[in-house]
Coordinates of C-alpha atoms and ligand atoms in Angstrom, one line a residue:
M1 CA 2.8 -45.1 -16.3
K2 CA 1.8 -42.9 -19.2
I3 CA 0.7 -39.4 -18.2
K4 CA -1.6 -37.1 -20.2
N5 CA 0.3 -33.8 -20.8
S6 CA -2.4 -31.4 -20.1
S7 CA -2.1 -27.9 -20.9
V8 CA -0.2 -26.1 -18.2
K9 CA -1.0 -22.7 -19.7
A10 CA -4.8 -23.2 -19.7
K11 CA -4.8 -24.2 -16.1
T12 CA -2.4 -21.6 -14.8
A13 CA -4.8 -19.0 -16.1
N14 CA -7.1 -19.9 -13.2
L15 CA -5.6 -17.7 -10.5
K16 CA -7.9 -16.9 -7.6
N17 CA -6.3 -13.8 -6.6
P18 CA -4.1 -12.4 -9.4
S19 CA -3.8 -9.0 -7.8
I20 CA -1.2 -10.5 -5.3
T21 CA 1.2 -11.1 -8.1
Q22 CA 0.6 -7.9 -10.0
R23 CA 3.2 -5.2 -10.3
G24 CA 2.9 -2.0 -8.4
K25 CA 4.5 0.5 -6.0
F26 CA 4.0 1.9 -2.5
I27 CA 4.2 5.6 -1.8
V28 CA 5.2 6.0 1.9
Q29 CA 5.3 9.1 4.0
G30 CA 7.5 8.1 6.9
G31 CA 8.6 9.2 10.3
Q32 CA 5.7 8.2 12.6
P33 CA 6.1 5.6 15.4
L34 CA 3.8 2.8 14.6
A35 CA 1.5 1.4 17.2
G36 CA -1.4 -1.0 17.7
E37 CA -2.2 -4.7 17.2
I38 CA -1.4 -6.8 14.1
Q39 CA -2.5 -10.4 13.4
L40 CA 0.0 -12.8 11.9
A41 CA -0.9 -14.7 8.8
G42 CA 0.1 -18.4 8.4
S43 CA 3.6 -19.2 7.6
K44 CA 4.7 -18.9 4.0
N45 CA 7.5 -21.4 4.3
A46 CA 5.2 -24.0 5.8
A47 CA 2.0 -23.5 3.8
T48 CA 3.8 -23.7 0.4
K49 CA 5.3 -27.0 1.3
M50 CA 2.0 -28.4 2.7
L51 CA 0.4 -27.8 -0.6
V52 CA 3.2 -29.9 -2.1
A53 CA 2.7 -32.6 0.7
S54 CA -1.0 -32.8 -0.3
L55 CA 0.1 -34.2 -3.7
L56 CA 1.1 -37.3 -1.8
T57 CA -2.5 -38.5 -1.3
E58 CA -5.5 -38.7 -3.5
E59 CA -7.7 -37.7 -0.6
E60 CA -8.7 -34.1 0.4
C61 CA -6.4 -32.1 2.7
V62 CA -7.9 -29.2 4.6
L63 CA -5.4 -26.3 5.6
E64 CA -6.5 -23.6 8.0
N65 CA -4.7 -20.4 8.7
F66 CA -3.5 -20.6 5.1
P67 CA -1.9 -17.2 3.9
E68 CA -3.2 -15.3 1.0
I69 CA 0.2 -14.3 -0.5
G70 CA 2.0 -14.3 -3.8
D71 CA 4.0 -17.5 -3.1
T72 CA 0.9 -19.5 -2.2
E73 CA -0.8 -18.3 -5.3
T74 CA 2.0 -19.6 -7.3
V75 CA 2.1 -22.9 -5.6
K76 CA -1.6 -23.3 -5.9
E77 CA -1.3 -22.6 -9.7
L78 CA 1.5 -25.3 -9.9
C79 CA -0.7 -27.9 -8.0
R80 CA -3.7 -27.1 -10.3
S81 CA -1.4 -27.7 -13.3
L82 CA -0.4 -31.1 -11.8
G83 CA -4.1 -32.0 -11.3
S84 CA -5.2 -30.6 -7.9
Q85 CA -8.7 -29.3 -7.3
I86 CA -8.7 -26.3 -4.9
N87 CA -11.5 -24.6 -3.0
E88 CA -10.8 -21.9 -0.6
K89 CA -12.5 -19.1 1.4
G90 CA -10.2 -16.6 3.1
S91 CA -7.7 -18.5 5.1
F92 CA -9.5 -21.9 4.8
L93 CA -8.3 -24.1 1.9
K94 CA -9.2 -27.5 0.6
I95 CA -7.0 -29.3 -1.9
K96 CA -7.6 -32.6 -3.5
T97 CA -5.5 -34.4 -6.2
P98 CA -7.4 -37.6 -7.2
K99 CA -5.0 -38.1 -10.1
I100 CA -1.7 -36.6 -11.1
E101 CA -2.5 -35.4 -14.7
N102 CA 0.8 -33.7 -15.6
V103 CA 4.4 -34.4 -14.2
E104 CA 5.8 -31.0 -15.4
S105 CA 6.2 -28.4 -12.8
F106 CA 8.7 -26.1 -14.6
A107 CA 6.2 -23.6 -16.0
L108 CA 6.5 -21.4 -12.9
R109 CA 10.3 -21.5 -12.5
Y110 CA 10.8 -17.8 -12.2
R111 CA 8.4 -17.3 -9.4
N112 CA 9.9 -19.2 -6.5
R113 CA 11.9 -22.4 -5.8
I114 CA 9.0 -24.7 -4.7
P115 CA 8.8 -26.7 -8.0
I116 CA 11.9 -28.6 -7.0
L117 CA 10.1 -30.0 -3.9
T118 CA 7.5 -31.7 -6.3
L119 CA 10.1 -34.2 -7.2
G120 CA 9.5 -36.5 -4.2
P121 CA 5.6 -36.5 -4.3
L122 CA 5.6 -37.0 -8.2
L123 CA 8.1 -39.8 -8.0
A124 CA 6.1 -41.4 -5.2
R125 CA 2.7 -41.1 -6.9
V126 CA 3.6 -41.7 -10.5
G127 CA 7.2 -42.5 -10.8
E128 CA 8.1 -39.6 -12.9
A129 CA 8.8 -35.8 -12.7
K130 CA 10.1 -32.9 -14.7
V131 CA 11.2 -29.8 -12.7
P132 CA 13.0 -26.7 -13.6
I133 CA 16.7 -26.1 -13.1
V134 CA 16.4 -23.3 -10.7
G135 CA 19.4 -20.9 -10.9
G136 CA 20.8 -18.5 -8.3
D137 CA 19.0 -15.3 -7.3
K138 CA 19.8 -12.1 -5.6
I139 CA 21.0 -13.6 -2.3
G140 CA 23.4 -16.3 -3.5
S141 CA 23.8 -19.2 -6.0
R142 CA 21.3 -21.5 -4.2
P143 CA 22.3 -24.9 -5.7
V144 CA 20.0 -28.0 -5.3
D145 CA 22.8 -30.6 -5.3
F146 CA 21.8 -31.9 -1.8
H147 CA 18.2 -32.3 -3.0
L148 CA 19.3 -34.4 -6.1
K149 CA 21.8 -36.6 -4.2
A150 CA 19.2 -37.4 -1.5
L151 CA 16.6 -38.4 -4.1
E152 CA 19.1 -40.4 -6.0
S153 CA 20.0 -42.4 -2.9
L154 CA 16.2 -43.1 -2.5
G155 CA 16.2 -44.6 -6.0
A156 CA 15.5 -41.7 -8.3
V157 CA 17.3 -41.6 -11.6
I158 CA 17.8 -37.9 -12.5
T159 CA 19.0 -36.6 -15.8
I160 CA 19.7 -33.0 -16.8
E161 CA 17.9 -31.8 -20.0
K162 CA 18.0 -28.4 -21.6
D163 CA 16.5 -26.4 -18.7
Y164 CA 14.9 -29.0 -16.5
Y165 CA 15.7 -32.2 -14.5
R166 CA 13.9 -35.3 -15.5
A167 CA 13.4 -37.8 -12.7
T168 CA 12.2 -41.4 -12.8
A169 CA 12.1 -44.2 -10.2
P170 CA 12.3 -47.3 -12.4
Y171 CA 12.2 -49.7 -9.4
G172 CA 10.2 -47.4 -7.1
L173 CA 11.6 -45.3 -4.2
H174 CA 13.3 -47.3 -1.4
G175 CA 14.7 -46.3 2.1
A176 CA 18.2 -44.9 2.3
N177 CA 20.8 -43.4 4.6
I178 CA 21.1 -39.7 3.8
I179 CA 23.8 -37.4 5.3
F180 CA 23.5 -33.7 4.6
A181 CA 26.8 -31.6 4.8
Y182 CA 24.7 -28.7 5.7
P183 CA 21.2 -28.7 7.2
S184 CA 19.3 -27.5 4.2
V185 CA 15.7 -26.8 4.8
G186 CA 14.5 -27.5 1.2
A187 CA 16.8 -30.7 0.8
T188 CA 15.5 -32.0 4.1
E189 CA 11.9 -31.4 3.0
N190 CA 12.5 -33.0 -0.4
A191 CA 14.0 -36.1 1.3
V192 CA 11.2 -36.3 3.8
L193 CA 8.5 -35.9 1.2
A194 CA 10.0 -38.7 -0.9
A195 CA 10.8 -41.1 1.9
V196 CA 7.3 -41.2 3.6
L197 CA 6.0 -43.4 0.7
A198 CA 9.3 -45.2 -0.1
K199 CA 9.7 -48.9 0.7
G200 CA 11.6 -49.5 3.9
K201 CA 13.5 -47.2 6.4
T202 CA 15.2 -43.9 5.8
F203 CA 17.7 -42.3 8.1
I204 CA 18.5 -38.7 7.6
R205 CA 21.5 -37.2 9.4
G206 CA 22.3 -33.4 9.4
A207 CA 18.7 -32.5 8.9
A208 CA 17.3 -29.0 9.2
V209 CA 14.9 -28.6 12.2
E210 CA 13.3 -25.3 11.3
P211 CA 9.7 -24.9 12.9
E212 CA 8.2 -24.8 9.4
L213 CA 9.7 -28.2 8.6
I214 CA 8.5 -29.7 12.0
D215 CA 5.0 -28.4 11.2
L216 CA 5.3 -30.1 7.7
I217 CA 6.3 -33.3 9.5
K218 CA 3.3 -32.9 11.9
M219 CA 1.0 -32.6 8.9
L220 CA 2.6 -35.8 7.3
Q221 CA 2.4 -37.7 10.5
K222 CA -1.5 -37.0 10.7
M223 CA -1.6 -38.2 7.1
G224 CA -0.3 -41.6 8.3
A225 CA 3.4 -41.1 7.8
I226 CA 5.8 -42.6 10.3
I227 CA 8.5 -40.1 11.2
E228 CA 10.7 -39.8 14.3
L229 CA 12.8 -36.9 15.3
G230 CA 16.0 -38.0 16.9
A231 CA 18.7 -35.8 18.7
N232 CA 21.4 -34.1 16.8
R233 CA 19.5 -33.4 13.6
Q234 CA 18.5 -36.9 12.9
I235 CA 15.2 -38.0 11.3
Y236 CA 14.0 -41.6 11.0
I237 CA 11.2 -42.4 8.5
S238 CA 9.5 -45.9 8.0
G239 CA 7.9 -45.7 4.6
V240 CA 4.1 -46.5 4.5
E241 CA 2.1 -47.7 1.5
K242 CA -0.5 -44.9 1.4
L243 CA -1.2 -41.6 2.9
S244 CA -4.6 -40.2 3.7
G245 CA -6.3 -36.8 3.8
V246 CA -5.8 -34.5 6.8
H247 CA -7.0 -31.3 8.5
H248 CA -4.2 -29.1 9.6
W249 CA -3.7 -25.6 11.0
V250 CA -0.7 -23.8 9.6
I251 CA 1.7 -22.3 12.2
P252 CA 1.8 -18.5 12.3
D253 CA 4.6 -16.8 10.2
R254 CA 7.5 -16.1 12.5
N255 CA 9.2 -14.0 9.7
E256 CA 6.1 -11.7 9.6
A257 CA 6.4 -11.5 13.5
V258 CA 10.1 -10.5 13.4
S259 CA 9.4 -7.9 10.7
F260 CA 6.6 -6.2 12.7
A261 CA 8.7 -6.4 15.8
C262 CA 11.5 -4.7 14.0
L263 CA 9.1 -2.0 12.8
A264 CA 8.0 -1.3 16.5
L265 CA 11.6 -1.1 17.6
A266 CA 12.9 1.0 14.7
S267 CA 9.9 3.4 14.6
G268 CA 9.9 3.8 18.4
G269 CA 6.3 2.4 18.4
N270 CA 4.6 -0.2 20.3
I271 CA 3.0 -3.2 18.6
L272 CA 1.3 -6.3 19.8
I273 CA 1.9 -9.1 17.4
K274 CA -1.0 -11.5 17.8
D275 CA -0.3 -15.3 17.6
A276 CA 3.5 -14.7 17.7
I277 CA 4.9 -17.9 19.3
Q278 CA 7.8 -17.5 21.8
D279 CA 9.3 -20.9 21.0
H280 CA 9.9 -19.9 17.4
L281 CA 11.6 -16.6 18.2
I282 CA 13.9 -17.4 21.1
T283 CA 17.1 -16.2 19.5
F284 CA 15.3 -13.1 18.1
L285 CA 14.0 -12.2 21.5
N286 CA 17.4 -12.5 23.0
A287 CA 18.8 -10.1 20.4
V288 CA 16.0 -7.7 21.1
R289 CA 16.9 -7.6 24.8
R290 CA 20.6 -7.3 24.0
C291 CA 20.1 -4.1 21.8
G292 CA 17.9 -2.6 24.5
G293 CA 14.4 -3.4 23.1
N294 CA 11.6 -4.6 25.2
Y295 CA 9.0 -7.3 24.7
E296 CA 6.3 -9.0 26.7
V297 CA 5.0 -12.5 26.0
K298 CA 1.3 -12.6 26.6
E299 CA -1.3 -15.2 25.9
E300 CA -2.5 -13.6 22.7
G301 CA 0.9 -12.8 21.3
I302 CA 4.1 -10.8 22.0
R303 CA 4.2 -7.0 22.4
F304 CA 7.4 -5.0 21.3
W305 CA 8.5 -1.6 22.1
R306 CA 11.6 0.4 23.3
S307 CA 11.8 2.6 26.3
K308 CA 15.4 3.6 26.1
E309 CA 17.9 4.4 23.4
L310 CA 18.9 1.3 21.4
A311 CA 22.5 0.0 21.4
G312 CA 24.5 -1.7 18.7
L313 CA 25.2 -5.4 19.0
E314 CA 26.9 -8.4 17.3
L315 CA 24.7 -10.8 15.4
E316 CA 25.4 -14.0 13.4
T317 CA 22.8 -15.8 11.3
D318 CA 22.5 -19.5 11.4
T319 CA 20.2 -22.4 10.9
H320 CA 17.5 -23.0 13.5
P321 CA 17.7 -22.5 16.4
G322 CA 20.1 -19.7 15.5
F323 CA 19.3 -16.2 14.4
M324 CA 17.5 -16.7 11.2
T325 CA 19.0 -15.3 7.9
D326 CA 15.5 -14.0 7.0
W327 CA 15.6 -11.8 10.2
Q328 CA 18.9 -10.2 9.2
Q329 CA 17.4 -7.5 6.9
P330 CA 14.6 -6.1 9.2
M331 CA 17.0 -6.3 12.1
T332 CA 19.6 -4.2 10.2
I333 CA 17.0 -1.4 10.1
V334 CA 16.7 -1.5 13.8
L335 CA 20.4 -1.3 14.1
T336 CA 20.7 1.8 11.9
Q337 CA 18.7 3.3 14.8
A338 CA 20.9 2.0 17.6
Q339 CA 23.7 4.0 19.2
G340 CA 27.1 2.6 18.3
I341 CA 28.7 -0.1 16.1
S342 CA 26.8 -3.3 15.1
V343 CA 28.5 -6.2 13.4
I344 CA 26.6 -8.8 11.4
H345 CA 27.9 -12.1 10.1
E346 CA 25.6 -13.9 7.5
T347 CA 26.5 -17.6 7.5
V348 CA 23.6 -19.0 5.6
Y349 CA 23.6 -17.1 2.2
E350 CA 26.8 -15.8 0.6
D351 CA 25.4 -12.5 -0.8
R352 CA 22.5 -11.2 1.3
F353 CA 23.7 -7.6 2.0
G354 CA 23.0 -6.1 -1.5
Y355 CA 20.0 -4.2 -0.1
T356 CA 22.3 -2.1 2.2
K357 CA 23.3 0.1 -0.7
D358 CA 19.9 1.6 -0.8
L359 CA 19.8 2.1 2.9
N360 CA 23.1 4.0 2.6
L361 CA 21.4 6.3 0.1
M362 CA 18.8 6.9 2.7
G363 CA 21.4 8.0 5.1
A364 CA 22.5 4.7 6.9
R365 CA 26.2 4.0 7.3
I366 CA 26.7 0.3 6.5
T367 CA 29.9 -1.2 5.2
V368 CA 30.0 -4.7 3.8
F369 CA 33.0 -7.0 4.1
S370 CA 34.0 -10.3 2.6
K371 CA 35.9 -11.3 5.9
C372 CA 34.0 -13.4 8.4
L373 CA 33.2 -10.9 11.2
G374 CA 32.1 -13.5 13.7
E375 CA 33.0 -16.8 15.4
L376 CA 30.5 -19.3 13.8
P377 CA 32.0 -21.9 11.3
C378 CA 31.3 -20.3 7.9
R379 CA 31.2 -22.0 4.5
F380 CA 32.1 -18.5 3.0
K381 CA 35.4 -18.0 4.9
N382 CA 38.2 -16.7 2.6
R383 CA 36.0 -17.1 -0.5
G384 CA 35.5 -13.4 -1.2
F385 CA 31.7 -13.2 -0.7
P386 CA 30.3 -10.0 0.8
H387 CA 28.8 -11.7 3.8
S388 CA 29.6 -9.5 6.9
A389 CA 28.4 -6.0 7.6
V390 CA 29.2 -3.2 10.0
V391 CA 26.4 -0.8 10.9
D392 CA 27.5 2.6 12.3
G393 CA 24.5 4.1 14.2
K394 CA 22.5 5.9 14.8
T395 CA 21.6 7.7 11.6
P396 CA 18.4 9.4 10.6
L397 CA 17.0 8.0 7.4
K398 CA 15.5 10.1 4.6
G399 CA 12.8 9.0 2.0
T400 CA 14.0 8.0 -1.4
K401 CA 13.0 5.8 -4.4
I402 CA 13.9 2.2 -4.1
K403 CA 13.4 -0.8 -6.3
V404 CA 13.0 -4.0 -4.3
P405 CA 15.4 -6.8 -5.1
D406 CA 13.9 -9.6 -3.2
L407 CA 11.3 -10.4 -0.5
R408 CA 13.3 -9.9 2.9
A409 CA 15.3 -6.9 1.4
G410 CA 11.8 -5.6 0.3
I411 CA 10.4 -5.6 3.9
A412 CA 13.7 -4.0 5.1
H413 CA 13.3 -1.2 2.6
L414 CA 9.5 -0.8 3.5
I415 CA 10.5 -0.5 7.3
A416 CA 13.3 2.0 6.4
A417 CA 10.8 4.0 4.4
L418 CA 8.3 4.0 7.2
I419 CA 10.8 5.4 9.7
A420 CA 12.4 7.8 7.3
E421 CA 11.7 11.5 7.1
G422 CA 9.6 12.4 4.0
E423 CA 8.4 10.5 1.1
S424 CA 9.6 7.1 -0.3
I425 CA 8.6 5.3 -3.5
I426 CA 9.0 1.5 -3.4
E427 CA 8.9 -0.2 -6.7
G428 CA 8.7 -4.0 -7.3
I429 CA 6.4 -4.6 -4.4
E430 CA 5.2 -7.9 -5.9
E431 CA 8.4 -9.3 -4.2
I432 CA 7.0 -8.1 -0.8
D433 CA 3.5 -9.5 -1.7
R434 CA 5.0 -12.9 -2.2
G435 CA 5.4 -13.4 1.6
Y436 CA 3.4 -10.6 3.5
E437 CA -0.3 -10.8 3.4
K438 CA -2.1 -7.5 2.5
I439 CA 0.8 -5.7 4.0
D440 CA -0.4 -2.1 3.2
E441 CA -3.8 -2.7 4.8
R442 CA -2.3 -4.1 7.9
L443 CA 0.3 -1.4 8.2
K444 CA -2.4 1.3 7.8
N445 CA -4.0 -0.1 10.9
L446 CA -0.9 0.7 12.9
G447 CA -0.9 4.2 11.6
A448 CA 1.3 3.9 8.5
D449 CA 0.9 6.4 5.7
I450 CA 1.2 4.0 2.8
L451 CA -0.6 4.0 -0.6
R452 CA -0.5 1.2 -3.1
I453 CA -0.5 2.2 -6.8
K454 CA -1.2 -0.7 -9.2
G455 CA 0.8 -1.0 -12.4
N456 CA 4.3 0.0 -13.5
Ligands
LIG1 N1 22.4 -25.4 -0.2 C1 23.3 -26.2 -1.0 N2 22.9 -27.2 -1.7 C2 21.5 -27.5 -1.7 C3 20.6 -26.8 -1.0 C4 21.1 -25.8 -0.2 O1 24.6 -25.8 -1.0 O2 21.2 -28.5 -2.4 C5 22.9 -24.2 0.6 C6 22.2 -23.0 0.1 O3 22.9 -22.4 -1.1 C7 22.3 -22.0 1.3 C8 22.1 -23.0 2.5 O4 22.4 -24.3 1.9 O5 23.6 -21.5 1.4 C9 20.7 -23.0 3.0 O6 19.7 -23.2 2.0 P1 18.4 -24.0 2.4 O7 18.3 -25.2 1.5 O8 18.3 -24.1 3.8 O9 17.3 -22.9 2.0 P2 16.0 -23.0 1.1 O10 15.3 -24.3 1.5 O11 16.2 -22.9 -0.3 C10 14.4 -21.9 2.9 C11 13.4 -20.7 2.9 C12 14.3 -19.5 2.9 C13 15.2 -19.4 4.1 C14 16.1 -20.7 4.1 C15 17.0 -20.8 5.4 C16 11.6 -21.5 1.8 C17 10.7 -21.4 0.6 N3 12.6 -20.7 1.8 O12 15.1 -21.8 1.7 O13 13.4 -18.4 3.0 O14 16.0 -18.3 4.1 O15 15.3 -21.9 4.1 O16 16.2 -20.9 6.6 O17 11.2 -22.2 2.7 C18 12.4 -16.3 2.4 O18 11.4 -16.8 2.9 O19 12.5 -15.1 2.0 C19 13.5 -17.3 2.2 C20 14.5 -17.0 1.4

């Protein structure tokens, strides 16, 4: 099929909310306990994939509780460049892609890693795709070998060009047996998105089972896909010929929930997180109790506070249902305020403690080790990666100037600034805006003294 190569540049100029991706800094006067209620936005890691899933049908998809954040702006821009029409009002979004007009999704390669997930839908809809070679970032090398191997077994032929992958499916996509050596979220999503319209049955073993992925599967099921979840990380898919439009409500963002809970615990405040879902946070809630924090699960959400001195604890990050790697950074701030030694073993990404250097400049005592300081099986054992940390608490923090390296490090820095004595200047806040909706406005409602300055 011949695709008209429309101008990506012209279409990407059409950003609804460019301020989200604009550079800027926060000036924070810290030191107060934060208290009140905060409403969760829809999940970034579900909503971005749902936009990609909408490309599988020519019919309209309606998404409610859709977050207004930098990463969804980027993916909307990507979808528009592929041919999608998008209408939105607040957290209500309609997307329709009657025709794929362009198979290139590498224009936005530096903003996030979502373009790689368009491989499956583009191959299914038009048999052709060009996606960027996404490199490593500040948390590890982040290869996509599992994605490519899974798509190849589904019938894709993938070649590496200068800075992108070109994929075709000369005989269409067909069912396959896929075994993942590690339950990668993105690779499982890619395989599912490709398999739902493939001919025949697909059997995925070693799949990721994160709540965001399950929500994506629920959306696909409503669109007409046949997907079964088996025990032990198994997913069975019977390919169908066509998917239809859908109306779906995006799950609340559990990473926002954990960040705000950590803010309550670290600042000695009391925050009701509206729409927080206990099922999505079970391992986190156990960690809160183990370090001496309190929570109460209520109908409208979960309330967090501390009523006694916090104590250090041992933590290991893992795939769901384990303690999530994206919770490690905000939880580390809590542990700087806990009495005694805490030990953290990061088993998902090999290099996710870079942000602790700035925390040490603020007064924390955190030492990073390449040894595995935990018991979980770890792919980074004896490989020299700085993937364990010891936090020696409790230490008061003082305000400083920080440049945010990535999203979750950024929220950790922001929490640190909010509990530190004096003024902090946080630069590179577009990283935080990638995943947290109107964060400054919502924090002000909790009593935070935070000022957004636009520009460099
Ligand atoms: N991996 C491979 N090969 C692959 C794919 C992954 O070796 O082909 C490795 C990665 O290098 C990593 C591990 O597998 O060591 C897990 O990576 P995974 O594929 O599960 O991560 P992802 O899909 O790229 C998503 C979230 C991350 C979150 C992880 C783990 C999105 C957009 N990103 O990334 O979220 O940390 O799953 O749950 O959904 C964030 O929101 O800030 C963020 C980084």
